[in-house]
């Protein structure tokens, strides 16, 4: 039985899956398996994984009968995994070679069931690493539910929901925790929170060992070819309401307060988005109305036009509406 099962959900990731697998093969501990859960890719993703599996049997491919999204793909990988620990890796991301070794050591030393690490931003447009998002040192710190929730509120610099953890498979199965298939956005955040709210101890390794491909280049503003992220506020609201409904009464006072803060911030964010849409729609309506009402209504303009045509046909002089001049040319 492998010590770690690497879970890779893949959809049309042919351009990236090789480098992801290379970073797993390069790990300083050899006791792993990589479970690639393909989500009905239409490119060469499966062919690449099958070729790699023929060379290294630690790499396994799981095919899907239909596209179900990243949560369904990861759940299939969890159910098929054999390792004591499950490590999440996105198909377009990579690891530093000693990541698993460092993360497992932190889990053992801290008695944690879920461990995340600092991460490095990679700009696909410029082909450059842009540095770590958190201060770098050799330490670790606790990830409490309140700390995790507060990191996901609007205008916070670093969102912990982007962290890709390793998690105890025994703990997940004991608490029946899987990725929610109700949502396709922020499912990582919801999954991590479910582990923490079930009583799992979480820690953050301050060393950056995960290389995260930005969904949009900070230089060229082009969208990464590997991103499948479509922000959806409704999914955020679903998470806020579900977590509060399921854990609001049983959580500690600190966690309960954080749950309410998160719910309020998501509601405020939604109201802001609604106001923005309302203003945009109103502006569009005003522009359309201006085309019909400069300065008369559409019916008045039609009447003026009809009067002009009558004057032209009878030979009587045309009368311009107040404030306008009529050209002498016909």
XYZ file of C-alpha atoms in Angstrom:
330
model
C 0.000 0.000 0.000
C 1.469 3.394 -0.995
C 1.939 6.025 1.660
C 0.493 8.790 -0.532
C -2.118 8.795 -3.290
C -1.792 11.834 -5.553
C -5.197 12.917 -6.866
C -5.183 14.660 -10.249
C -8.492 15.674 -11.822
C -7.910 16.257 -15.530
C -9.983 17.653 -18.363
C -8.337 18.472 -21.714
C -5.012 18.817 -19.911
C -2.765 17.347 -22.596
C -0.585 20.466 -22.634
C 0.050 20.262 -18.863
C -0.344 16.734 -17.532
C 3.229 15.679 -18.396
C 4.804 18.391 -16.250
C 2.422 17.633 -13.394
C 3.348 13.953 -13.484
C 7.048 14.806 -13.841
C 6.866 16.766 -10.588
C 5.315 13.736 -8.835
C 7.899 11.316 -10.226
C 10.652 13.675 -9.000
C 9.522 13.469 -5.345
C 12.187 12.536 -2.823
C 9.953 9.802 -1.408
C 9.107 6.998 -3.856
C 6.185 5.532 -1.907
C 3.308 7.081 -3.857
C 0.694 6.416 -6.514
C -0.778 8.982 -8.906
C -4.473 8.571 -9.684
C -5.448 10.647 -12.721
C -9.228 10.998 -12.886
C -10.004 12.074 -16.435
C -13.295 13.919 -16.924
C -14.105 12.898 -20.516
C -11.274 14.806 -22.159
C -11.464 15.237 -25.919
C -7.728 15.788 -26.401
C -4.733 13.474 -25.824
C -4.830 13.574 -22.015
C -5.738 9.899 -21.640
C -3.218 8.756 -24.230
C -0.429 10.623 -22.423
C -1.372 9.170 -19.037
C -1.638 5.646 -20.453
C 1.810 5.999 -22.015
C 3.238 7.163 -18.692
C 1.461 4.354 -16.847
C 3.016 1.741 -19.143
C 6.444 2.981 -18.053
C 5.611 3.649 -14.380
C 2.767 1.497 -12.958
C 2.455 3.843 -9.980
C 0.504 6.088 -12.373
C -3.118 5.041 -12.886
C -5.825 6.390 -15.180
C -9.510 6.531 -14.287
C -11.845 7.242 -17.182
C -15.301 8.759 -16.787
C -18.463 7.829 -18.678
C -19.586 11.468 -18.685
C -18.241 14.878 -17.710
C -19.062 15.558 -14.068
C -16.786 18.438 -13.104
C -13.730 18.601 -10.821
C -15.541 17.523 -7.645
C -16.898 14.326 -9.202
C -13.485 13.561 -10.701
C -11.689 14.007 -7.370
C -14.283 11.885 -5.585
C -13.673 9.040 -8.025
C -9.954 9.369 -7.333
C -10.533 9.338 -3.551
C -12.638 6.194 -3.805
C -9.985 4.477 -5.926
C -7.030 5.619 -3.800
C -5.033 3.208 -1.640
C -2.656 5.551 0.180
C -2.755 6.605 3.819
C -2.590 10.219 2.678
C -4.296 11.918 -0.242
C -2.472 14.781 -1.975
C -4.351 17.110 -4.328
C -2.570 18.313 -7.469
C -4.271 20.266 -10.245
C -3.387 19.075 -13.733
C -1.818 22.408 -14.736
C 0.249 22.817 -11.545
C 3.521 21.359 -10.211
C 5.366 20.528 -6.991
C 8.821 21.138 -5.640
C 10.656 17.813 -5.444
C 10.666 17.555 -1.618
C 7.043 18.623 -1.104
C 5.575 15.299 -0.001
C 8.483 14.599 2.340
C 8.109 18.007 4.028
C 4.316 17.808 4.267
C 4.295 14.312 5.754
C 6.902 15.333 8.323
C 4.750 18.311 9.339
C 1.654 16.101 9.646
C 3.458 13.683 11.920
C 5.112 16.362 14.051
C 1.915 18.376 14.504
C -0.598 15.542 14.743
C -2.527 17.037 11.840
C -5.006 15.335 9.518
C -4.829 18.035 6.852
C -1.691 19.946 5.824
C -1.306 22.759 3.306
C 1.692 24.788 2.241
C 2.638 28.217 0.995
C 2.473 28.420 -2.781
C 4.303 30.074 -5.661
C 2.415 31.929 -8.378
C 3.345 30.965 -11.926
C 2.515 33.341 -14.784
C 1.957 31.292 -17.929
C 2.025 34.395 -20.113
C 5.531 35.429 -19.092
C 6.709 31.895 -18.189
C 7.922 33.196 -14.840
C 7.489 32.339 -11.190
C 6.270 35.418 -9.340
C 7.228 34.375 -5.826
C 5.405 33.056 -2.787
C 2.122 34.565 -1.634
C 2.898 34.291 2.099
C 5.999 35.126 4.141
C 8.560 32.344 3.822
C 10.296 30.639 6.739
C 10.858 27.122 8.006
C 7.948 27.075 10.420
C 4.358 25.895 10.511
C 1.194 27.447 11.926
C -2.276 26.224 12.785
C -5.167 26.628 10.358
C -8.307 27.078 12.420
C -11.795 27.292 10.912
C -11.935 31.004 11.801
C -8.577 31.742 10.179
C -9.547 29.823 7.075
C -12.953 31.512 6.767
C -11.599 35.019 7.297
C -9.008 34.505 4.553
C -11.821 34.062 2.027
C -13.629 37.317 2.716
C -13.571 40.067 0.047
C -10.389 42.130 -0.430
C -8.171 39.708 1.534
C -4.783 39.413 -0.166
C -4.251 35.644 0.146
C -7.146 33.205 -0.074
C -6.590 29.940 1.782
C -9.214 28.305 -0.415
C -6.557 28.059 -3.130
C -4.332 25.860 -0.941
C -3.924 22.257 -2.124
C -3.654 20.000 0.914
C -2.646 16.507 1.817
C -5.311 14.883 3.982
C -5.727 11.647 5.907
C -7.794 9.147 3.925
C -8.850 7.431 7.150
C -10.231 10.735 8.493
C -12.183 11.426 5.284
C -13.761 7.988 5.292
C -14.559 8.095 9.016
C -16.455 11.372 8.561
C -17.852 10.596 5.065
C -16.254 13.735 3.620
C -16.083 14.183 -0.132
C -16.070 17.104 -2.547
C -19.524 18.585 -3.051
C -20.918 18.038 -6.539
C -23.515 20.773 -5.898
C -20.962 23.417 -6.856
C -18.248 23.892 -9.465
C -16.596 26.954 -7.937
C -14.777 27.182 -4.559
C -15.221 23.434 -4.047
C -11.644 23.260 -2.647
C -12.552 25.821 0.001
C -15.694 23.918 0.985
C -13.830 20.585 1.168
C -11.080 22.016 3.397
C -13.668 23.633 5.672
C -15.565 20.348 6.032
C -12.395 18.682 7.337
C -11.728 21.496 9.813
C -15.332 21.640 11.020
C -15.315 17.861 11.547
C -12.568 18.428 14.106
C -9.545 17.775 11.922
C -6.394 19.611 12.943
C -4.967 21.654 10.092
C -1.518 23.169 9.742
C 0.180 25.407 7.181
C 3.792 24.827 6.120
C 5.332 28.246 5.492
C 7.777 26.968 2.884
C 6.393 27.364 -0.672
C 6.333 23.923 -2.287
C 3.319 24.130 -4.615
C 3.576 25.956 -7.960
C 0.168 27.385 -8.802
C -0.577 28.477 -12.370
C -2.460 31.769 -12.331
C -5.781 31.603 -14.201
C -4.886 34.893 -15.934
C -1.481 36.281 -16.811
C -0.561 39.384 -14.815
C 1.415 40.709 -17.775
C -0.482 39.847 -20.944
C -3.896 39.399 -19.233
C -4.437 36.264 -21.307
C -6.337 33.385 -19.713
C -4.298 30.290 -18.935
C -5.011 27.388 -21.265
C -5.363 25.069 -18.276
C -7.830 27.031 -16.199
C -11.394 25.792 -15.885
C -12.389 28.280 -13.176
C -15.558 30.281 -13.726
C -16.289 32.454 -10.658
C -19.852 32.014 -9.485
C -21.173 33.989 -6.537
C -24.161 31.666 -6.138
C -21.765 28.832 -5.233
C -20.146 31.026 -2.581
C -23.561 31.796 -1.109
C -24.455 28.105 -1.129
C -21.292 27.339 0.829
C -21.935 30.105 3.367
C -25.506 29.036 3.966
C -24.728 25.305 4.068
C -21.827 25.620 6.506
C -23.854 27.851 8.798
C -26.886 25.549 8.690
C -24.825 22.420 9.386
C -22.371 23.767 11.961
C -23.704 27.072 13.245
C -25.215 25.550 16.400
C -22.418 23.119 17.289
C -19.321 25.142 16.427
C -17.288 27.059 18.989
C -18.185 30.704 19.561
C -15.118 31.825 17.591
C -15.950 29.590 14.638
C -19.633 30.519 14.772
C -18.751 34.219 14.652
C -16.469 33.572 11.659
C -19.245 31.656 9.891
C -21.582 34.610 10.344
C -18.899 37.055 9.143
C -18.367 34.971 6.031
C -22.112 34.755 5.386
C -22.503 38.523 5.744
C -19.529 39.260 3.503
C -20.892 36.979 0.772
C -24.315 38.634 1.039
C -22.705 42.084 0.811
C -20.646 40.962 -2.167
C -23.797 39.707 -3.847
C -25.612 42.971 -3.181
C -22.701 44.886 -4.689
C -22.779 42.678 -7.765
C -26.539 43.179 -8.046
C -26.156 46.954 -7.806
C -23.466 46.875 -10.472
C -25.726 44.871 -12.775
C -28.658 47.198 -12.033
C -26.617 50.309 -12.852
C -25.329 48.701 -16.056
C -28.832 47.683 -17.115
C -30.242 51.118 -16.256
C -27.475 52.815 -18.232
C -28.225 50.601 -21.201
C -31.946 51.396 -20.970
C -31.192 55.116 -20.788
C -28.991 54.889 -23.875
C -31.711 53.076 -25.772
C -34.296 55.583 -24.592
C -32.049 58.466 -25.659
C -32.140 57.150 -29.219
C -35.932 57.436 -29.184
C -36.247 60.586 -27.057
C -33.913 63.346 -28.291
C -35.731 65.494 -27.024
C -39.184 64.204 -28.032
C -40.754 60.793 -27.644
C -40.711 58.248 -30.465
C -44.339 59.069 -31.307
C -43.514 62.788 -31.547
C -40.612 62.086 -33.894
C -42.873 59.911 -36.047
C -45.491 62.708 -36.189
C -42.807 65.270 -37.149
C -41.537 62.961 -39.863
C -45.050 62.433 -41.236
C -45.698 66.199 -41.208
C -42.448 66.823 -43.118
C -43.362 64.250 -45.725
C -46.817 65.842 -46.165
C -45.271 69.283 -46.582
C -42.881 67.958 -49.181
C -45.663 66.312 -51.200
C -47.937 69.409 -51.160
C -45.214 71.915 -51.853
C -45.902 73.786 -48.601
C -42.847 74.961 -46.712
C -41.534 72.505 -44.154
C -41.788 73.543 -40.520
C -38.982 72.483 -38.265
C -39.665 71.346 -34.697
C -38.866 73.974 -32.063
C -35.159 74.421 -31.636
C -34.243 72.648 -34.893
C -33.384 73.930 -38.351
C -34.412 72.311 -41.581
C -31.919 72.079 -44.383
C -32.926 73.820 -47.617
C -31.691 70.788 -49.528
C -34.188 68.098 -50.476
